[in-house]
mmCIF file of C-alpha atoms and ligand atoms in Angstrom:
data_model
loop_
_atom_site.group_PDB
_atom_site.id
_atom_site.type_symbol
_atom_site.label_atom_id
_atom_site.label_comp_id
_atom_site.label_asym_id
_atom_site.label_seq_id
_atom_site.Cartn_x
_atom_site.Cartn_y
_atom_site.Cartn_z
ATOM 1 C CA MET I 163 0.513 0.191 0.055
ATOM 2 C CA LYS I 164 1.289 3.761 -0.727
ATOM 3 C CA LYS I 165 2.668 5.552 2.082
ATOM 4 C CA GLN I 166 3.605 9.534 2.167
ATOM 5 C CA TYR I 167 6.391 10.316 4.242
ATOM 6 C CA LEU I 168 6.906 13.970 5.802
ATOM 7 C CA HIS I 169 10.866 14.734 5.791
ATOM 8 C CA LEU I 170 11.814 17.866 8.062
ATOM 9 C CA SER I 171 15.269 19.575 7.730
ATOM 10 C CA ALA I 172 16.453 22.426 9.555
ATOM 11 C CA TYR I 173 18.840 24.845 8.630
ATOM 12 C CA SER I 174 20.170 28.363 9.443
ATOM 13 C CA CYS I 175 18.859 31.222 7.839
ATOM 14 C CA ASP I 176 21.249 33.851 5.790
ATOM 15 C CA LYS I 177 18.889 37.191 7.066
ATOM 16 C CA CYS I 178 19.104 36.193 11.034
ATOM 17 C CA ALA I 179 20.376 33.009 11.666
ATOM 18 C CA GLY I 180 17.455 31.683 12.824
ATOM 19 C CA PRO I 181 16.057 28.306 12.410
ATOM 20 C CA VAL I 182 14.819 27.979 9.253
ATOM 21 C CA ILE I 183 12.595 24.585 8.903
ATOM 22 C CA ALA I 184 12.129 22.786 5.044
ATOM 23 C CA GLY I 185 9.470 20.367 4.432
ATOM 24 C CA SER I 186 9.533 17.802 1.666
ATOM 25 C CA ILE I 187 6.752 14.960 0.937
ATOM 26 C CA ALA I 188 8.092 11.596 -0.339
ATOM 27 C CA VAL I 189 5.993 8.264 -1.263
ATOM 28 C CA ARG I 190 6.218 5.053 -0.810
ATOM 29 C CA GLU I 191 5.014 2.338 -2.607
ATOM 30 C CA ASN I 192 5.822 -0.165 -0.380
ATOM 31 C CA GLU I 193 7.401 -1.386 3.080
ATOM 32 C CA ILE I 194 10.533 -2.043 1.293
ATOM 33 C CA SER I 195 10.816 0.031 -2.092
ATOM 34 C CA LYS I 196 12.475 3.680 -2.092
ATOM 35 C CA GLU I 197 10.760 6.098 -1.716
ATOM 36 C CA THR I 198 9.482 8.352 -4.903
ATOM 37 C CA GLY I 199 8.479 11.316 -6.399
ATOM 38 C CA ILE I 200 9.836 12.958 -3.695
ATOM 39 C CA ARG I 201 8.426 17.199 -3.025
ATOM 40 C CA GLU I 202 9.601 19.891 -1.535
ATOM 41 C CA VAL I 203 6.487 21.423 0.557
ATOM 42 C CA GLY I 204 7.815 24.564 1.811
ATOM 43 C CA ALA I 205 10.912 26.569 3.808
ATOM 44 C CA ILE I 206 10.784 29.188 6.690
ATOM 45 C CA CYS I 207 12.221 31.006 8.950
ATOM 46 C CA LEU I 208 10.800 30.938 11.990
ATOM 47 C CA SER I 209 12.785 33.655 13.124
ATOM 48 C CA CYS I 210 11.824 36.513 10.893
ATOM 49 C CA GLY I 211 9.706 34.555 7.919
ATOM 50 C CA HIS I 212 11.886 34.390 5.386
ATOM 51 C CA ARG I 213 11.520 32.127 2.922
ATOM 52 C CA GLN I 214 15.274 29.915 2.463
ATOM 53 C CA SER I 215 14.344 26.761 0.551
ATOM 54 C CA LYS I 216 18.022 25.838 0.131
ATOM 55 C CA ALA I 217 21.035 25.823 2.876
ATOM 56 C CA THR I 218 23.533 27.731 1.986
ATOM 57 C CA GLU I 219 26.123 25.655 4.094
ATOM 58 C CA PRO I 220 24.839 21.687 4.320
ATOM 59 C CA GLY I 221 27.150 20.408 6.813
ATOM 60 C CA LEU I 222 24.864 22.494 9.451
ATOM 61 C CA THR I 223 21.640 20.607 8.152
ATOM 62 C CA HIS I 224 19.908 18.998 10.615
ATOM 63 C CA ASN I 225 17.632 16.015 9.446
ATOM 64 C CA PHE I 226 14.285 14.408 11.438
ATOM 65 C CA PRO I 227 13.486 10.888 10.969
ATOM 66 C CA PRO I 228 10.652 11.111 8.353
ATOM 67 C CA THR I 229 6.921 11.049 9.906
ATOM 68 C CA GLN I 230 3.984 9.047 7.739
ATOM 69 C CA TRP I 231 1.793 11.666 6.733
ATOM 70 C CA GLU I 232 -1.821 10.715 5.956
ATOM 71 C CA SER I 233 -3.371 13.513 5.250
ATOM 72 C CA LYS I 234 -3.667 13.912 1.327
ATOM 73 C CA LYS I 235 -5.755 17.106 1.449
ATOM 74 C CA ALA I 236 -2.341 18.836 1.971
ATOM 75 C CA ILE I 237 0.147 17.470 -0.204
ATOM 76 C CA GLY I 238 -2.229 19.315 -3.067
ATOM 77 C CA VAL I 239 -1.137 22.404 -1.570
ATOM 78 C CA SER I 240 1.358 24.369 -4.112
ATOM 79 C CA PRO I 241 4.214 25.833 -2.133
ATOM 80 C CA GLY I 242 3.607 29.506 -0.999
ATOM 81 C CA ALA I 243 0.109 29.306 -1.450
ATOM 82 C CA ALA I 244 -0.264 29.371 2.255
ATOM 83 C CA GLU I 245 0.906 31.968 4.850
ATOM 84 C CA LEU I 246 2.545 30.691 7.723
ATOM 85 C CA HIS I 247 2.584 34.304 9.788
HETATM 86 ZN ZN1 LIG G 264 15.567 34.107 9.605
#
């Protein structure tokens, strides 16, 4: 059965050095298959609101364990469509 996974990573903001949280969604066809169709769903600095989609210092990126993401409705939202603040 197809499952969706939410991946979160955190890195430093270029503007204020605060934490930027970036999310992406990947799909797995079954338990043992590789993840496919990885899509960026957005990135924003929690401190100043700057939308920084890439870490400028890759060594400092923290990756959180993927979480199963049930809501298919949320996946259809295009990046930048929802304002977080
Ligand atoms: Zn910032």
